[in-house]
XYZ file of C-alpha atoms in Angstrom:
313
model
C -93.186 2.797 195.431
C -89.710 3.297 194.009
C -88.550 0.012 195.523
C -91.500 -1.754 193.894
C -90.685 -0.296 190.475
C -86.984 -1.102 190.828
C -87.740 -4.666 191.961
C -90.042 -5.273 189.005
C -87.502 -3.856 186.547
C -84.747 -6.082 187.934
C -86.990 -9.147 187.667
C -87.843 -8.258 184.068
C -84.213 -8.511 182.889
C -83.839 -12.312 183.256
C -87.428 -12.695 182.042
C -86.725 -10.916 178.753
C -83.467 -12.836 178.277
C -85.134 -16.163 179.061
C -88.032 -15.559 176.669
C -85.714 -14.449 173.869
C -83.498 -17.519 174.368
C -86.484 -19.878 174.356
C -87.832 -18.230 171.197
C -84.432 -18.554 169.533
C -84.157 -22.253 170.361
C -87.745 -23.076 169.329
C -87.355 -21.250 166.020
C -84.093 -23.102 165.359
C -85.868 -26.435 165.896
C -88.606 -25.756 163.314
C -88.175 -27.281 159.845
C -86.328 -25.112 157.343
C -84.126 -22.086 157.916
C -83.474 -18.573 156.646
C -81.095 -19.726 153.913
C -83.719 -21.993 152.350
C -86.305 -19.202 152.572
C -83.985 -16.855 150.687
C -82.831 -19.346 148.021
C -86.285 -20.737 147.312
C -86.855 -24.168 145.794
C -84.012 -24.499 143.293
C -80.560 -24.190 144.845
C -77.326 -26.114 144.908
C -75.814 -27.559 148.074
C -72.796 -25.326 147.566
C -74.917 -22.154 147.366
C -76.885 -23.258 150.416
C -73.736 -23.918 152.449
C -72.202 -20.617 151.383
C -75.309 -18.619 152.344
C -75.554 -20.365 155.697
C -71.952 -19.392 156.372
C -72.611 -15.771 155.369
C -75.602 -15.609 157.694
C -73.741 -17.343 160.524
C -76.217 -20.216 160.598
C -73.430 -22.812 160.647
C -72.291 -21.624 164.067
C -73.530 -23.318 167.286
C -76.964 -22.120 168.418
C -75.726 -20.615 171.670
C -73.009 -18.737 169.770
C -75.621 -17.322 167.392
C -77.779 -16.300 170.324
C -74.840 -14.671 172.105
C -74.088 -12.577 169.000
C -77.721 -11.457 168.858
C -77.896 -10.756 172.606
C -74.768 -8.615 172.691
C -76.111 -6.523 169.822
C -79.586 -6.265 171.400
C -78.121 -5.035 174.701
C -76.555 -2.183 172.737
C -79.946 -1.338 171.227
C -79.281 -2.999 167.865
C -81.894 -5.634 166.979
C -80.153 -6.404 163.707
C -81.241 -6.453 160.082
C -83.748 -8.772 158.477
C -81.948 -11.155 156.077
C -85.184 -11.501 154.106
C -86.115 -7.859 153.494
C -82.820 -6.168 154.312
C -84.661 -3.696 156.567
C -83.665 -2.694 160.076
C -85.619 -4.743 162.609
C -85.996 -1.777 164.970
C -87.314 0.563 162.252
C -89.729 -2.058 160.905
C -91.112 -2.722 164.386
C -91.363 1.010 165.110
C -93.388 1.572 161.928
C -95.907 -1.117 162.942
C -95.984 -0.627 166.704
C -98.579 2.166 166.642
C -101.063 -0.111 164.841
C -100.871 -2.878 167.443
C -100.768 -0.470 170.390
C -103.837 1.392 169.095
C -105.725 -1.857 168.606
C -104.846 -3.246 172.058
C -105.366 -0.006 174.001
C -108.733 0.781 172.426
C -109.892 -2.820 172.878
C -108.834 -2.813 176.540
C -110.599 0.498 177.206
C -113.788 -0.713 175.511
C -113.703 -4.077 177.289
C -113.000 -2.469 180.681
C -115.667 0.231 180.354
C -118.413 -2.076 179.102
C -117.387 -5.019 181.277
C -117.234 -3.019 184.520
C -120.436 -1.146 183.722
C -122.319 -4.314 182.865
C -120.915 -6.122 185.905
C -121.862 -3.348 188.333
C -125.329 -2.936 186.855
C -126.054 -6.670 186.917
C -124.820 -6.951 190.541
C -127.102 -4.121 191.647
C -130.137 -5.123 189.596
C -129.640 -8.915 189.603
C -132.305 -11.204 188.176
C -132.395 -11.646 184.401
C -129.469 -9.265 183.865
C -127.260 -11.378 186.117
C -128.107 -14.477 184.114
C -127.399 -12.515 180.929
C -123.868 -11.788 182.176
C -123.351 -15.513 182.788
C -124.509 -16.318 179.250
C -122.335 -13.542 177.827
C -119.342 -14.865 179.740
C -119.860 -18.363 178.331
C -120.319 -17.007 174.796
C -117.276 -14.760 175.103
C -115.112 -17.723 176.051
C -116.542 -19.885 173.267
C -116.317 -17.561 170.250
C -112.825 -17.408 168.680
C -111.832 -13.824 167.870
C -110.716 -14.662 164.316
C -114.060 -16.371 163.549
C -115.948 -13.434 164.992
C -113.800 -11.110 162.890
C -114.691 -12.983 159.708
C -118.383 -12.867 160.647
C -118.217 -9.119 161.288
C -116.525 -8.528 157.938
C -119.181 -10.570 156.144
C -122.088 -8.731 157.783
C -120.932 -5.157 158.365
C -118.250 -4.680 155.698
C -119.378 -6.816 152.753
C -123.135 -6.876 153.411
C -123.971 -3.495 154.948
C -120.802 -1.668 153.806
C -120.850 0.258 157.063
C -117.167 -0.215 157.937
C -113.976 -0.956 156.000
C -113.197 -4.658 155.727
C -109.415 -4.359 155.865
C -106.622 -1.879 156.393
C -105.652 0.731 158.940
C -105.629 4.526 158.850
C -103.210 6.367 161.136
C -104.702 8.626 163.795
C -102.741 11.684 162.642
C -103.860 11.135 159.046
C -107.609 11.077 159.761
C -109.098 10.588 163.255
C -112.482 9.671 161.791
C -111.098 7.039 159.406
C -108.820 5.776 162.186
C -111.856 5.148 164.377
C -113.771 3.455 161.546
C -110.829 1.180 160.723
C -110.743 -0.018 164.343
C -114.457 -0.709 164.897
C -114.578 -4.260 163.527
C -111.214 -5.546 164.824
C -111.815 -3.997 168.248
C -115.265 -5.594 168.394
C -113.825 -8.992 167.454
C -111.215 -8.747 170.205
C -113.322 -7.042 172.886
C -116.129 -9.607 173.209
C -114.013 -12.022 175.214
C -112.631 -9.251 177.435
C -116.066 -7.756 178.106
C -117.409 -11.142 179.172
C -114.495 -11.915 181.500
C -114.412 -8.461 183.119
C -118.201 -8.326 183.534
C -118.247 -11.717 185.232
C -115.420 -10.809 187.611
C -116.925 -7.403 188.404
C -120.355 -8.874 189.107
C -118.998 -11.601 191.380
C -116.746 -9.150 193.221
C -119.527 -6.607 193.683
C -121.942 -9.231 194.989
C -119.364 -10.384 197.525
C -118.617 -6.836 198.734
C -122.286 -5.792 198.840
C -122.988 -8.690 201.218
C -120.453 -7.511 203.816
C -121.300 -6.017 207.188
C -119.863 -2.555 206.476
C -122.256 -2.128 203.524
C -125.238 -2.868 205.734
C -123.844 -0.403 208.272
C -123.534 2.293 205.597
C -127.140 1.738 204.539
C -128.273 1.893 208.167
C -126.582 5.284 208.510
C -128.487 6.611 205.507
C -125.626 6.688 202.981
C -126.996 6.899 199.443
C -127.032 3.747 197.345
C -125.031 5.462 194.600
C -122.271 6.330 197.078
C -122.275 2.808 198.489
C -121.990 1.222 195.053
C -119.375 3.482 193.474
C -117.358 4.884 196.393
C -117.203 1.830 198.622
C -118.262 -1.425 196.956
C -116.631 -0.867 193.566
C -113.360 0.309 195.112
C -113.182 -2.778 197.332
C -114.002 -5.070 194.406
C -111.598 -3.301 192.063
C -108.348 -5.175 192.834
C -109.373 -8.515 191.243
C -110.983 -6.561 188.408
C -107.702 -4.726 187.757
C -105.952 -8.106 187.676
C -108.412 -9.384 185.081
C -108.027 -6.216 182.983
C -104.262 -6.770 182.986
C -104.731 -10.399 181.950
C -107.095 -9.334 179.166
C -104.517 -6.836 177.907
C -101.804 -9.500 177.802
C -104.203 -11.971 176.144
C -104.848 -9.419 173.409
C -101.200 -9.620 172.346
C -101.798 -13.146 171.071
C -105.233 -12.222 169.733
C -103.795 -9.500 167.519
C -101.737 -12.093 165.617
C -104.909 -13.595 164.104
C -107.107 -10.498 164.033
C -104.492 -8.386 162.266
C -104.198 -11.134 159.671
C -107.983 -11.273 159.175
C -108.286 -7.491 158.771
C -104.970 -7.062 156.901
C -103.677 -4.573 159.465
C -99.947 -3.739 159.237
C -99.204 -4.425 162.899
C -96.777 -6.530 164.886
C -99.095 -9.543 164.843
C -99.018 -9.749 161.059
C -95.278 -9.114 161.101
C -94.797 -12.023 163.512
C -96.776 -14.368 161.242
C -94.885 -13.334 158.099
C -91.511 -13.557 159.841
C -92.272 -17.030 161.185
C -93.237 -18.407 157.771
C -90.076 -16.894 156.269
C -87.806 -18.018 159.123
C -86.787 -14.395 159.632
C -85.166 -14.974 163.020
C -83.974 -11.399 163.763
C -87.462 -10.036 163.093
C -89.116 -12.722 165.221
C -86.703 -12.020 168.067
C -87.425 -8.306 167.863
C -91.198 -8.790 167.959
C -90.951 -11.209 170.897
C -88.775 -8.784 172.873
C -91.233 -5.924 172.261
C -94.200 -8.091 173.304
C -92.335 -9.192 176.449
C -91.512 -5.594 177.376
C -95.186 -4.688 176.947
C -96.164 -7.520 179.296
C -93.613 -6.311 181.855
C -94.959 -2.748 181.615
C -98.564 -3.923 182.047
C -97.692 -6.025 185.106
C -95.923 -3.023 186.628
C -98.962 -0.819 186.019
C -101.211 -3.438 187.637
C -98.975 -3.518 190.713
C -99.051 0.282 190.928
C -102.840 0.206 190.594
C -102.992 -2.186 193.556
C -101.093 0.296 195.718
C -103.329 3.162 194.622
C -106.599 1.297 195.195
C -105.579 -0.091 198.547
C -102.492 1.353 200.269
C -102.524 -1.571 202.688
C -101.670 -3.948 199.887
C -97.948 -4.626 199.595
C -96.850 -6.561 196.536
C -93.879 -8.730 197.420
C-alpha cells in the first residue's frame, strides 16, 4: 500500500510540472497580455513597454516559467498583477466553494446512480429501459443549460431556491444546503446517468455468473447475493466511473459557477483568463491538477480495498 502511494506521488510530480508548463505556453499564445489588460484601451507604446518590463513579460517564455516554477516549489504562487492579491490566499478563500460543490455533487450522483443501477438490474423491464433513456438524456443535456432552466423554473418562477450566490457551511448549514440544490442538480444529472448505466451493466454481468447461481442453490438470500456479492464484484468499474465523474466536474464547475454566480475556483479561472492574469491561472490549474492526482490515488486505494487480488501497476 505504501509503495502504491509513493509511486503515485512520484508520478504526479512530472504531471503537475507538465500541465503547468503547457498552461503557461498556451496562455502566452493567446491574443493580448497582462500589460494590455492593466493599461486598458488608451496607452502609449512607451508605457506599454515599461509595464511589460516591470512585469517581466519581455523575458523569454521559458525564463518566465522558470521564475514561476522556482517560486511555486517554495510554496509561493505569486501575486496577481491585476488585483494585487496573493494567489494562494485568493485560491484558499474560494476553494471551499468548489470543493463543497464537487463533493456534494459526487455523493449525490454516486448514491442515486448506484441505487438506480442496482434496482434496475434486479427488477429489469421498464426500469432498465428508463436507465438507458436517462443515460442518453444525461449525456445530451449541457450542465450550464440545465442550470439556466433550473433557475428559471425553481428560482424565478417558484422562488423555492436562491438563484445565485453561496452561503458558507459554518455561517448557516440550512442556507448552505439551499444554495447548493440547483447547482448540484445541474451538475449531478450527467453523473447519475453515467453511474447508473455502468452499475446496471456491471450488476447484470455479475448476476449471470455461475457463483451467483450456486449461492441461490444453497439458499442464500437475494438481498445478500445482491449487496454482499454481486455489488462488490461489480464495484471496481463503478468506482472508476465515479472517479471520472469527479474529475469531469472540475470542468463543469467553470460554467455552473458562472451561471449561479458562485465565488469558486471555476469563476476565478474564467475571470483570470479574460484578464490574462497568468499567476492566478497557473495557481488554479495547479490546484485542479493536485485534486485530480488525489482522486486517482483514492480510486487506486479503493481498488485494493474492494479486491485485494487487484494490483495496480
